[in-house]
Amino acid sequence: MYVQKANLFLLVLWDCDSLEEWILFQKLRLTKGSTYYELLQHEIVGARISMYLFNITNAESFLAGDDSKIRLEEVGPFVFQEYRWYEDLEISEDGKQMAMTPKTRTEFISQRSIAHPKDVNLTLLNLPMLIVYPIHQGATNLLSEYPSFLQHVYNMMADQLHSKPIFNIDVHTYLWGYDNPLIKIVHNIAPGVVYFKKIGLLDRLYDTESDYRIVAGATDEDRFRIKYVKKTRRLEVDSTEDVDESELTFATDTYEGIGYPPMLTPDIPLNLYRIGICKSFQLEYIGRKPMEYGGEGLRYTLSNENFKSDVNSSKPYPEGLMDISNCFYGVPFMISKGHFLDADPKLLEGIEGLKPDRNINANEVVIDHMVSVPFQTNFSIQLNIALDDVSYNRHTKRLSNTVLPITHIKIDQPEMPETIMNKFYLAFKLGPKLELGTFVVLTLTSLMLISHAGRVIYYNWTKNTRGMDFEINVNKKLLETKTIEGNSLKVDPY
């Protein structure tokens, strides 16, 4: 019985290759009541977002035509900690799929920031003024047939509101949104296109007016692999009436970044999806990395394929840009690597102040290959606005046919909590020793049981097949006749 139990345990370990793998697989299975299932429903520490804004130091002289290049000064960081959790988590009856609604909140981290965003004023691009015309033009096919009329209306609105393409504003307002008359006007004209009444970089990224329902795989083979994302927009902030806005389907191996299928190998393609951006980022495998806790990590970076120029065949943009305008209703937002790293040098020709540096603007994520949990994340991306011919307005004509940086965003992953790291140390460093010790003990125990069983079998066999003879050596001297007190005595040995 003990031998059978020992062999069964060894069989389980053999199927998992190692004791540490068996322990972690049991902990990280995605089923109702599992560790992962409970963890997803509680608030967890997410990414750390560091925002750097590009302060324009020669706004007046550039717009007047005195300076040929726009000069930028990177100011930051302004750091925010993301906290994430998932609501309405459901696992299908067959256990193959799960559906969840991600929720996010942020906290400002003053210790890692240069100052509070409310206390810093910068000279920045006036995004509402620069994006209203592209949005308005795309609001309806009928209006787009009359560009001269739209340009005239746009100029009238801008002049009446004294709008300028570059203005002074505090960082907090720029990030989290502010009421803008131009946005309100377009919202009233085309509420189905522009459903927000204010605009801010982080405000639009987190898009609190919408809910996202993610359907992903739940088996060990496709855990967290996104099948599709459904976006639902609330008509009003407190309204219960929703509008189905879009459904994004992923045919490739795309993940949100919180986890991946176990036992990753370099040949498995990986793509990252970010809520608020309707495109995924392709990752490229670049090597392996030994981890401090004893495991091995797979290293990935952002592939340059993400930034190929397929934006517009009639007017292609330089290499190094990812078009995300479809994610923001035609607003010509583009993503690049930080400071246009690995991009077409043409993007730097009209700008002073950017310094592409691979060491500073690195992009790397390290994922444990066995349990497929990310342990290190560092991304450096840049949000830009690509302007076409805006010479119809005297204030914006100097910005025509340019790609201008708006913000440099660095994303990193805080260190794992000590309680979680202790489990990985236990599994990867103590696990092999425990595995070896268990193997030795079980082997010795098995040998002892086998030896004991052999002795018992041999004893029973000899007892049942032949008798037992006992030979007693009798000392010949005992047979001698001894005289005791004159009497003759013969000793019989039997």
Tab-separated table of C-alpha atoms in Angstrom:
chain	number	residue	atom	x	y	z
A	1	MET	CA	0.000	0.000	0.000
A	2	TYR	CA	2.765	2.462	0.936
A	3	VAL	CA	4.709	1.508	-2.182
A	4	GLN	CA	1.639	2.239	-4.346
A	5	LYS	CA	1.171	5.695	-2.765
A	6	ALA	CA	4.846	6.522	-3.189
A	7	ASN	CA	4.803	5.476	-6.833
A	8	LEU	CA	1.635	7.514	-7.457
A	9	PHE	CA	3.284	10.626	-5.993
A	10	LEU	CA	6.389	10.052	-8.093
A	11	LEU	CA	4.180	9.615	-11.167
A	12	VAL	CA	2.562	13.020	-10.568
A	13	LEU	CA	5.969	14.641	-10.182
A	14	TRP	CA	7.241	12.872	-13.297
A	15	ASP	CA	4.334	14.269	-15.310
A	16	CYS	CA	5.140	17.814	-14.061
A	17	ASP	CA	8.920	17.407	-14.547
A	18	SER	CA	9.665	18.790	-11.080
A	19	LEU	CA	8.208	19.326	-7.637
A	20	GLU	CA	8.347	23.122	-7.945
A	21	GLU	CA	6.375	22.950	-11.194
A	22	TRP	CA	3.755	20.740	-9.573
A	23	ILE	CA	3.365	23.123	-6.614
A	24	LEU	CA	3.042	26.226	-8.784
A	25	PHE	CA	0.659	24.584	-11.247
A	26	GLN	CA	-1.683	23.725	-8.397
A	27	LYS	CA	-1.545	27.308	-7.073
A	28	LEU	CA	-1.960	29.036	-10.439
A	29	ARG	CA	-4.748	27.026	-12.018
A	30	LEU	CA	-7.581	29.254	-13.237
A	31	THR	CA	-10.689	27.649	-11.752
A	32	LYS	CA	-13.384	28.833	-9.384
A	33	GLY	CA	-11.928	29.205	-5.919
A	34	SER	CA	-8.307	28.927	-7.078
A	35	THR	CA	-5.594	31.354	-5.986
A	36	TYR	CA	-5.646	33.103	-9.357
A	37	TYR	CA	-9.445	33.322	-9.367
A	38	GLU	CA	-9.526	35.007	-5.968
A	39	LEU	CA	-6.571	37.265	-6.769
A	40	LEU	CA	-8.204	38.730	-9.878
A	41	GLN	CA	-11.209	39.930	-7.895
A	42	HIS	CA	-9.132	41.845	-5.367
A	43	GLU	CA	-7.307	45.091	-5.981
A	44	ILE	CA	-3.759	44.402	-7.113
A	45	VAL	CA	-0.844	46.724	-7.754
A	46	GLY	CA	-0.559	47.334	-11.478
A	47	ALA	CA	1.828	49.309	-13.640
A	48	ARG	CA	3.620	52.460	-12.555
A	49	ILE	CA	3.089	55.270	-15.069
A	50	SER	CA	5.687	58.054	-15.344
A	51	MET	CA	4.546	61.000	-17.462
A	52	TYR	CA	7.037	63.398	-19.068
A	53	LEU	CA	5.606	66.408	-20.907
A	54	PHE	CA	7.359	68.342	-23.660
A	55	ASN	CA	7.541	71.987	-22.671
A	56	ILE	CA	7.857	74.271	-25.736
A	57	THR	CA	10.525	76.874	-24.990
A	58	ASN	CA	10.286	78.963	-28.186
A	59	ALA	CA	6.539	78.989	-28.868
A	60	GLU	CA	6.184	82.621	-29.961
A	61	SER	CA	9.306	82.783	-32.130
A	62	PHE	CA	8.477	79.460	-33.793
A	63	LEU	CA	4.873	80.379	-34.596
A	64	ALA	CA	6.048	83.767	-35.892
A	65	GLY	CA	8.486	82.048	-38.244
A	66	ASP	CA	11.622	83.409	-36.581
A	67	ASP	CA	12.808	79.923	-35.550
A	68	SER	CA	12.938	77.110	-38.069
A	69	LYS	CA	12.724	74.372	-35.431
A	70	ILE	CA	10.502	73.916	-32.422
A	71	ARG	CA	12.491	73.495	-29.195
A	72	LEU	CA	11.308	71.018	-26.602
A	73	GLU	CA	12.263	70.475	-22.978
A	74	GLU	CA	11.232	67.215	-21.364
A	75	VAL	CA	9.758	67.895	-17.913
A	76	GLY	CA	8.972	65.112	-15.444
A	77	PRO	CA	8.396	62.606	-14.172
A	78	PHE	CA	4.897	62.868	-12.780
A	79	VAL	CA	4.355	59.367	-11.458
A	80	PHE	CA	1.084	57.535	-10.933
A	81	GLN	CA	0.547	54.077	-9.458
A	82	GLU	CA	-2.107	51.975	-11.118
A	83	TYR	CA	-4.373	49.660	-9.130
A	84	ARG	CA	-6.442	47.071	-10.959
A	85	TRP	CA	-9.187	44.584	-10.248
A	86	TYR	CA	-11.832	42.674	-12.193
A	87	GLU	CA	-15.571	42.678	-11.662
A	88	ASP	CA	-18.225	40.179	-12.765
A	89	LEU	CA	-15.643	37.442	-13.234
A	90	GLU	CA	-17.312	34.433	-14.837
A	91	ILE	CA	-15.904	31.078	-15.916
A	92	SER	CA	-17.832	29.041	-18.468
A	93	GLU	CA	-19.376	25.731	-17.446
A	94	ASP	CA	-16.799	23.763	-19.410
A	95	GLY	CA	-13.991	25.795	-17.810
A	96	LYS	CA	-12.525	26.874	-21.137
A	97	GLN	CA	-13.337	30.602	-21.099
A	98	MET	CA	-13.637	33.427	-18.638
A	99	ALA	CA	-15.241	36.850	-18.938
A	100	MET	CA	-14.290	39.836	-16.805
A	101	THR	CA	-14.669	43.610	-16.603
A	102	PRO	CA	-11.376	45.371	-15.756
A	103	LYS	CA	-11.437	48.357	-13.419
A	104	THR	CA	-8.609	50.782	-12.723
A	105	ARG	CA	-7.791	53.607	-10.368
A	106	THR	CA	-4.595	55.641	-9.961
A	107	GLU	CA	-2.744	57.347	-7.130
A	108	PHE	CA	-0.185	60.106	-7.522
A	109	ILE	CA	3.237	59.196	-6.068
A	110	SER	CA	4.826	62.410	-4.839
A	111	GLN	CA	8.054	60.706	-3.693
A	112	ARG	CA	8.913	59.703	-7.256
A	113	SER	CA	7.728	62.917	-8.945
A	114	ILE	CA	9.483	66.243	-9.454
A	115	ALA	CA	6.483	68.133	-8.030
A	116	HIS	CA	2.726	67.978	-7.782
A	117	PRO	CA	1.141	68.373	-11.237
A	118	LYS	CA	-1.022	71.258	-9.992
A	119	ASP	CA	2.095	73.235	-9.075
A	120	VAL	CA	3.810	73.031	-12.477
A	121	ASN	CA	2.801	75.207	-15.427
A	122	LEU	CA	4.142	74.427	-18.892
A	123	THR	CA	3.796	75.681	-22.454
A	124	LEU	CA	2.159	72.840	-24.350
A	125	LEU	CA	0.230	71.988	-27.496
A	126	ASN	CA	-3.426	73.000	-27.348
A	127	LEU	CA	-4.864	69.602	-28.224
A	128	PRO	CA	-8.538	70.635	-28.462
A	129	MET	CA	-7.706	73.259	-31.065
A	130	LEU	CA	-5.514	70.864	-33.057
A	131	ILE	CA	-7.887	67.902	-33.005
A	132	VAL	CA	-11.314	69.525	-33.345
A	133	TYR	CA	-11.113	69.954	-37.106
A	134	PRO	CA	-10.080	66.319	-37.812
A	135	ILE	CA	-12.895	65.095	-35.551
A	136	HIS	CA	-15.444	67.473	-37.015
A	137	GLN	CA	-14.449	66.609	-40.548
A	138	GLY	CA	-14.875	62.928	-39.812
A	139	ALA	CA	-18.170	63.355	-37.977
A	140	THR	CA	-20.264	62.882	-41.085
A	141	ASN	CA	-19.616	62.128	-44.728
A	142	LEU	CA	-21.893	64.996	-45.729
A	143	LEU	CA	-19.839	67.637	-43.930
A	144	SER	CA	-16.573	66.187	-45.188
A	145	GLU	CA	-17.617	67.042	-48.733
A	146	TYR	CA	-17.445	70.739	-47.855
A	147	PRO	CA	-13.973	71.250	-46.359
A	148	SER	CA	-13.850	74.974	-47.148
A	149	PHE	CA	-17.096	75.513	-45.236
A	150	LEU	CA	-15.765	73.568	-42.264
A	151	GLN	CA	-12.510	75.483	-42.316
A	152	HIS	CA	-14.395	78.780	-42.286
A	153	VAL	CA	-16.572	77.687	-39.357
A	154	TYR	CA	-13.523	76.381	-37.526
A	155	ASN	CA	-11.647	79.679	-37.954
A	156	MET	CA	-14.637	81.652	-36.708
A	157	MET	CA	-14.912	79.506	-33.583
A	158	ALA	CA	-11.175	79.688	-32.890
A	159	ASP	CA	-11.073	83.479	-33.296
A	160	GLN	CA	-14.108	84.076	-31.114
A	161	LEU	CA	-12.674	81.876	-28.385
A	162	HIS	CA	-9.170	83.385	-28.748
A	163	SER	CA	-7.732	79.897	-29.172
A	164	LYS	CA	-4.047	79.440	-29.928
A	165	PRO	CA	-2.278	76.196	-30.864
A	166	ILE	CA	0.246	76.541	-28.034
A	167	PHE	CA	-0.761	77.707	-24.570
A	168	ASN	CA	0.252	77.729	-20.905
A	169	ILE	CA	-1.477	75.305	-18.551
A	170	ASP	CA	-0.826	73.371	-15.338
A	171	VAL	CA	0.141	69.716	-15.697
A	172	HIS	CA	-2.743	68.294	-13.644
A	173	THR	CA	-5.344	69.947	-15.867
A	174	TYR	CA	-3.521	68.839	-19.012
A	175	LEU	CA	-3.418	65.225	-17.822
A	176	TRP	CA	-6.861	64.823	-16.294
A	177	GLY	CA	-8.918	67.067	-18.506
A	178	TYR	CA	-10.462	70.485	-18.622
A	179	ASP	CA	-13.586	72.019	-20.075
A	180	ASN	CA	-12.858	73.407	-23.503
A	181	PRO	CA	-15.362	75.457	-25.529
A	182	LEU	CA	-14.291	73.877	-28.832
A	183	ILE	CA	-14.831	70.369	-27.478
A	184	LYS	CA	-18.236	71.347	-26.100
A	185	ILE	CA	-19.312	72.788	-29.454
A	186	VAL	CA	-18.307	69.645	-31.343
A	187	HIS	CA	-19.912	67.501	-28.630
A	188	ASN	CA	-23.209	69.313	-29.170
A	189	ILE	CA	-22.926	69.049	-32.965
A	190	ALA	CA	-21.892	65.381	-33.050
A	191	PRO	CA	-22.472	63.760	-29.630
A	192	GLY	CA	-22.284	60.298	-31.152
A	193	VAL	CA	-18.705	60.935	-32.261
A	194	VAL	CA	-17.383	63.102	-29.430
A	195	TYR	CA	-19.142	61.778	-26.315
A	196	PHE	CA	-16.711	63.432	-23.887
A	197	LYS	CA	-17.008	67.074	-22.833
A	198	LYS	CA	-13.443	67.525	-21.629
A	199	ILE	CA	-10.083	66.288	-22.802
A	200	GLY	CA	-6.978	65.188	-20.917
A	201	LEU	CA	-4.229	62.698	-21.705
A	202	LEU	CA	-4.839	60.287	-18.833
A	203	ASP	CA	-8.559	61.018	-18.819
A	204	ARG	CA	-8.834	59.726	-22.393
A	205	LEU	CA	-6.486	56.817	-21.790
A	206	TYR	CA	-8.572	55.437	-18.919
A	207	ASP	CA	-11.877	56.379	-20.594
A	208	THR	CA	-14.050	56.235	-17.475
A	209	GLU	CA	-17.211	56.727	-19.558
A	210	SER	CA	-16.846	53.229	-21.021
A	211	ASP	CA	-16.757	49.651	-19.795
A	212	TYR	CA	-14.680	46.905	-21.385
A	213	ARG	CA	-15.714	43.263	-21.231
A	214	ILE	CA	-12.818	40.900	-21.888
A	215	VAL	CA	-13.365	37.273	-22.893
A	216	ALA	CA	-10.209	35.174	-22.574
A	217	GLY	CA	-9.059	31.571	-22.335
A	218	ALA	CA	-9.066	29.786	-18.976
A	219	THR	CA	-7.270	26.499	-19.686
A	220	ASP	CA	-3.567	25.876	-19.121
A	221	GLU	CA	-3.061	25.962	-22.898
A	222	ASP	CA	-4.608	29.414	-23.483
A	223	ARG	CA	-4.776	31.040	-20.067
A	224	PHE	CA	-5.435	34.821	-20.370
A	225	ARG	CA	-5.317	34.684	-24.178
A	226	ILE	CA	-7.821	37.347	-25.269
A	227	LYS	CA	-10.503	36.185	-27.680
A	228	TYR	CA	-12.370	39.481	-27.962
A	229	VAL	CA	-13.016	42.755	-26.128
A	230	LYS	CA	-16.423	44.412	-26.138
A	231	LYS	CA	-16.613	48.129	-25.409
A	232	THR	CA	-19.823	49.539	-23.954
A	233	ARG	CA	-20.297	53.259	-23.412
A	234	ARG	CA	-22.627	54.771	-20.846
A	235	LEU	CA	-24.800	57.559	-22.220
A	236	GLU	CA	-24.340	59.543	-19.028
A	237	VAL	CA	-22.049	59.093	-16.040
A	238	ASP	CA	-24.839	57.826	-13.761
A	239	SER	CA	-26.982	56.337	-16.510
A	240	THR	CA	-27.949	52.676	-16.621
A	241	GLU	CA	-28.528	52.856	-20.364
A	242	ASP	CA	-25.564	51.663	-22.397
A	243	VAL	CA	-24.522	51.817	-26.017
A	244	ASP	CA	-22.637	48.946	-27.646
A	245	GLU	CA	-19.792	50.801	-29.263
A	246	SER	CA	-17.355	48.253	-30.641
A	247	GLU	CA	-16.078	44.702	-30.456
A	248	LEU	CA	-12.409	43.972	-31.016
A	249	THR	CA	-11.447	40.415	-31.965
A	250	PHE	CA	-7.904	39.054	-31.665
A	251	ALA	CA	-6.804	36.225	-33.937
A	252	THR	CA	-3.231	36.143	-32.614
A	253	ASP	CA	-1.793	35.336	-29.189
A	254	THR	CA	-2.757	38.565	-27.428
A	255	TYR	CA	-2.723	39.123	-23.678
A	256	GLU	CA	-3.437	41.936	-21.257
A	257	GLY	CA	-0.123	41.391	-19.479
A	258	ILE	CA	-1.292	40.068	-16.105
A	259	GLY	CA	-0.404	36.484	-17.015
A	260	TYR	CA	0.282	34.011	-19.809
A	261	PRO	CA	-0.113	30.253	-20.405
A	262	PRO	CA	2.358	28.161	-18.374
A	263	MET	CA	5.541	26.729	-19.860
A	264	LEU	CA	6.238	29.543	-22.333
A	265	THR	CA	8.780	28.922	-25.072
A	266	PRO	CA	10.483	31.485	-27.342
A	267	ASP	CA	8.582	30.243	-30.392
A	268	ILE	CA	5.189	31.216	-28.907
A	269	PRO	CA	4.192	34.662	-30.279
A	270	LEU	CA	3.131	37.278	-27.729
A	271	ASN	CA	1.161	40.498	-28.193
A	272	LEU	CA	0.116	42.993	-25.527
A	273	TYR	CA	-3.252	44.721	-25.383
A	274	ARG	CA	-3.891	47.889	-23.407
A	275	ILE	CA	-7.375	49.045	-22.406
A	276	GLY	CA	-8.093	52.337	-24.150
A	277	ILE	CA	-5.913	51.547	-27.174
A	278	CYS	CA	-7.603	49.478	-29.849
A	279	LYS	CA	-4.383	47.922	-31.111
A	280	SER	CA	-2.007	45.339	-29.708
A	281	PHE	CA	1.762	45.587	-29.362
A	282	GLN	CA	3.832	42.747	-30.811
A	283	LEU	CA	6.635	41.475	-28.570
A	284	GLU	CA	9.919	40.133	-29.917
A	285	TYR	CA	11.931	37.476	-28.060
A	286	ILE	CA	15.535	38.564	-27.398
A	287	GLY	CA	16.976	36.050	-24.921
A	288	ARG	CA	16.914	34.417	-21.500
A	289	LYS	CA	17.665	35.785	-18.055
A	290	PRO	CA	18.403	33.926	-14.792
A	291	MET	CA	16.154	35.170	-12.003
A	292	GLU	CA	17.161	35.826	-8.395
A	293	TYR	CA	14.542	33.444	-7.024
A	294	GLY	CA	16.083	30.567	-8.992
A	295	GLY	CA	13.845	30.467	-12.057
A	296	GLU	CA	14.552	31.463	-15.648
A	297	GLY	CA	12.949	34.376	-17.461
A	298	LEU	CA	12.296	34.955	-21.152
A	299	ARG	CA	13.195	38.473	-22.334
A	300	TYR	CA	11.050	40.355	-24.838
A	301	THR	CA	11.089	43.827	-26.364
A	302	LEU	CA	8.681	45.866	-28.476
A	303	SER	CA	9.020	44.727	-32.069
A	304	ASN	CA	9.792	47.342	-34.713
A	305	GLU	CA	6.969	45.760	-36.714
A	306	ASN	CA	4.601	47.730	-34.483
A	307	PHE	CA	5.849	50.964	-36.006
A	308	LYS	CA	5.751	50.185	-39.698
A	309	SER	CA	4.134	52.839	-41.878
A	310	ASP	CA	0.764	51.473	-42.926
A	311	VAL	CA	-1.213	54.485	-41.765
A	312	ASN	CA	-2.371	55.928	-45.061
A	313	SER	CA	-1.368	54.652	-48.470
A	314	SER	CA	-2.075	58.036	-50.079
A	315	LYS	CA	0.205	59.809	-47.614
A	316	PRO	CA	2.399	57.418	-45.661
A	317	TYR	CA	4.033	58.715	-42.514
A	318	PRO	CA	7.718	58.101	-41.741
A	319	GLU	CA	8.762	54.753	-40.302
A	320	GLY	CA	8.617	54.517	-36.524
A	321	LEU	CA	4.982	55.455	-35.930
A	322	MET	CA	1.975	53.372	-34.900
A	323	ASP	CA	-1.332	54.858	-35.984
A	324	ILE	CA	-3.969	54.802	-33.224
A	325	SER	CA	-6.288	57.395	-34.756
A	326	ASN	CA	-9.034	54.780	-35.118
A	327	CYS	CA	-9.002	54.381	-31.350
A	328	PHE	CA	-9.754	58.082	-30.857
A	329	TYR	CA	-12.369	58.846	-33.525
A	330	GLY	CA	-9.987	60.114	-36.144
A	331	VAL	CA	-7.776	62.203	-33.870
A	332	PRO	CA	-4.351	61.793	-35.533
A	333	PHE	CA	-2.559	60.316	-32.520
A	334	MET	CA	0.574	58.274	-33.206
A	335	ILE	CA	2.673	56.142	-30.870
A	336	SER	CA	6.440	55.797	-31.229
A	337	LYS	CA	9.294	54.657	-29.072
A	338	GLY	CA	10.601	57.264	-26.656
A	339	HIS	CA	12.323	60.209	-28.388
A	340	PHE	CA	11.675	58.565	-31.772
A	341	LEU	CA	14.123	55.745	-31.046
A	342	ASP	CA	14.569	53.456	-34.095
A	343	ALA	CA	12.390	55.809	-36.159
A	344	ASP	CA	13.041	57.594	-39.449
A	345	PRO	CA	15.547	60.445	-38.809
A	346	LYS	CA	13.172	62.765	-40.686
A	347	LEU	CA	11.012	62.890	-37.568
A	348	LEU	CA	13.829	64.687	-35.727
A	349	GLU	CA	14.650	67.227	-38.427
A	350	GLY	CA	12.255	69.962	-37.293
A	351	ILE	CA	12.669	69.372	-33.554
A	352	GLU	CA	15.338	70.268	-31.016
A	353	GLY	CA	15.559	68.640	-27.601
A	354	LEU	CA	14.975	64.956	-28.333
A	355	LYS	CA	17.807	62.506	-27.683
A	356	PRO	CA	17.093	58.888	-28.660
A	357	ASP	CA	19.050	56.637	-26.298
A	358	ARG	CA	18.581	52.888	-26.192
A	359	ASN	CA	19.744	52.678	-22.583
A	360	ILE	CA	17.311	55.360	-21.413
A	361	ASN	CA	14.427	54.522	-23.734
A	362	ALA	CA	14.638	50.748	-23.307
A	363	ASN	CA	11.652	48.442	-23.805
A	364	GLU	CA	11.831	45.076	-22.089
A	365	VAL	CA	9.561	42.623	-20.325
A	366	VAL	CA	10.799	39.493	-18.519
A	367	ILE	CA	8.380	36.586	-18.064
A	368	ASP	CA	9.066	33.449	-16.033
A	369	HIS	CA	8.960	30.669	-18.601
A	370	MET	CA	7.480	28.050	-16.269
A	371	VAL	CA	4.529	29.809	-14.593
A	372	SER	CA	4.462	32.663	-17.156
A	373	VAL	CA	4.153	35.521	-14.695
A	374	PRO	CA	5.813	38.848	-15.669
A	375	PHE	CA	8.515	39.813	-13.177
A	376	GLN	CA	9.990	42.849	-14.911
A	377	THR	CA	8.411	45.422	-17.226
A	378	ASN	CA	9.986	48.549	-18.699
A	379	PHE	CA	8.380	50.354	-21.610
A	380	SER	CA	9.262	53.733	-23.074
A	381	ILE	CA	6.670	55.019	-25.528
A	382	GLN	CA	5.786	58.440	-26.845
A	383	LEU	CA	2.434	59.934	-27.813
A	384	ASN	CA	2.551	62.228	-30.829
A	385	ILE	CA	0.089	64.134	-32.977
A	386	ALA	CA	0.458	63.990	-36.765
A	387	LEU	CA	-0.878	67.139	-38.392
A	388	ASP	CA	-1.621	67.414	-42.089
A	389	ASP	CA	-2.153	70.714	-43.864
A	390	VAL	CA	-3.562	73.105	-41.234
A	391	SER	CA	-2.511	76.275	-43.048
A	392	TYR	CA	-6.169	77.329	-43.330
A	393	ASN	CA	-5.735	78.906	-39.886
A	394	ARG	CA	-3.150	81.642	-39.457
A	395	HIS	CA	-2.273	80.440	-35.964
A	396	THR	CA	-1.658	76.810	-36.923
A	397	LYS	CA	-0.083	77.078	-40.374
A	398	ARG	CA	3.464	76.733	-38.944
A	399	LEU	CA	2.459	73.309	-37.629
A	400	SER	CA	1.363	71.959	-41.007
A	401	ASN	CA	2.660	68.525	-42.061
A	402	THR	CA	4.484	67.854	-38.811
A	403	VAL	CA	4.591	65.065	-36.241
A	404	LEU	CA	4.875	66.704	-32.823
A	405	PRO	CA	5.608	64.916	-29.522
A	406	ILE	CA	3.028	65.397	-26.772
A	407	THR	CA	4.199	63.218	-23.908
A	408	HIS	CA	6.828	60.597	-23.148
A	409	ILE	CA	5.415	57.741	-21.062
A	410	LYS	CA	7.542	55.288	-19.106
A	411	ILE	CA	5.822	52.204	-17.769
A	412	ASP	CA	7.468	49.952	-15.225
A	413	GLN	CA	6.393	47.169	-12.916
A	414	PRO	CA	6.853	47.533	-9.134
A	415	GLU	CA	8.608	44.739	-7.306
A	416	MET	CA	6.573	41.691	-6.392
A	417	PRO	CA	5.262	41.599	-2.793
A	418	GLU	CA	7.520	39.723	-0.410
A	419	THR	CA	4.827	37.140	0.343
A	420	ILE	CA	4.622	36.182	-3.330
A	421	MET	CA	8.394	36.161	-3.797
A	422	ASN	CA	8.760	33.837	-0.802
A	423	LYS	CA	6.546	31.310	-2.553
A	424	PHE	CA	8.733	31.449	-5.650
A	425	TYR	CA	11.897	31.086	-3.557
A	426	LEU	CA	10.297	28.097	-1.880
A	427	ALA	CA	9.331	26.544	-5.191
A	428	PHE	CA	12.512	27.200	-7.167
A	429	LYS	CA	15.310	27.116	-4.570
A	430	LEU	CA	13.993	24.921	-1.780
A	431	GLY	CA	11.818	22.891	-4.126
A	432	PRO	CA	14.675	21.083	-5.917
A	433	LYS	CA	16.315	20.238	-2.574
A	434	LEU	CA	13.011	19.019	-1.220
A	435	GLU	CA	12.484	17.058	-4.410
A	436	LEU	CA	15.894	15.401	-4.095
A	437	GLY	CA	15.347	14.664	-0.418
A	438	THR	CA	11.895	13.263	-1.116
A	439	PHE	CA	13.295	11.095	-3.894
A	440	VAL	CA	16.050	9.722	-1.647
A	441	VAL	CA	13.657	9.028	1.234
A	442	LEU	CA	11.101	7.378	-1.026
A	443	THR	CA	13.799	5.330	-2.751
A	444	LEU	CA	15.257	4.097	0.548
A	445	THR	CA	11.781	3.414	1.901
A	446	SER	CA	10.907	1.462	-1.227
A	447	LEU	CA	14.123	-0.574	-0.983
A	448	MET	CA	13.465	-1.320	2.697
A	449	LEU	CA	9.904	-2.380	1.956
A	450	ILE	CA	11.059	-4.551	-0.931
A	451	SER	CA	13.835	-6.098	1.213
A	452	HIS	CA	11.452	-6.801	4.062
A	453	ALA	CA	8.897	-8.296	1.703
A	454	GLY	CA	11.603	-10.530	0.206
A	455	ARG	CA	12.667	-11.831	3.592
A	456	VAL	CA	9.081	-12.642	4.540
A	457	ILE	CA	8.473	-14.419	1.246
A	458	TYR	CA	11.686	-16.443	1.592
A	459	TYR	CA	10.856	-17.423	5.192
A	460	ASN	CA	7.381	-18.648	4.256
A	461	TRP	CA	8.731	-20.564	1.280
A	462	THR	CA	11.362	-22.438	3.284
A	463	LYS	CA	8.889	-23.238	6.059
A	464	ASN	CA	6.310	-24.756	3.746
A	465	THR	CA	8.633	-26.808	1.515
A	466	ARG	CA	10.980	-28.594	3.957
A	467	GLY	CA	11.565	-29.305	7.629
A	468	MET	CA	14.058	-27.650	9.822
A	469	ASP	CA	17.123	-29.746	11.020
A	470	PHE	CA	19.059	-28.665	14.042
A	471	GLU	CA	22.551	-30.100	14.622
A	472	ILE	CA	23.883	-30.135	18.133
A	473	ASN	CA	27.604	-30.706	18.709
A	474	VAL	CA	28.067	-32.871	21.770
A	475	ASN	CA	31.303	-32.519	23.644
A	476	LYS	CA	32.914	-35.922	23.773
A	477	LYS	CA	34.129	-35.236	27.243
A	478	LEU	CA	30.510	-35.260	28.411
A	479	LEU	CA	30.383	-38.964	27.422
A	480	GLU	CA	33.275	-39.846	29.632
A	481	THR	CA	32.575	-41.669	32.864
A	482	LYS	CA	33.387	-39.549	35.812
A	483	THR	CA	33.882	-40.772	39.316
A	484	ILE	CA	32.202	-38.696	41.932
A	485	GLU	CA	32.957	-39.638	45.443
A	486	GLY	CA	33.952	-43.137	44.298
A	487	ASN	CA	30.811	-43.741	42.322
A	488	SER	CA	30.755	-44.337	38.640
A	489	LEU	CA	28.418	-41.896	36.701
A	490	LYS	CA	27.694	-42.011	32.969
A	491	VAL	CA	26.386	-38.772	31.526
A	492	ASP	CA	23.871	-39.140	28.736
A	493	PRO	CA	23.944	-36.084	26.457
A	494	TYR	CA	20.271	-36.577	25.655
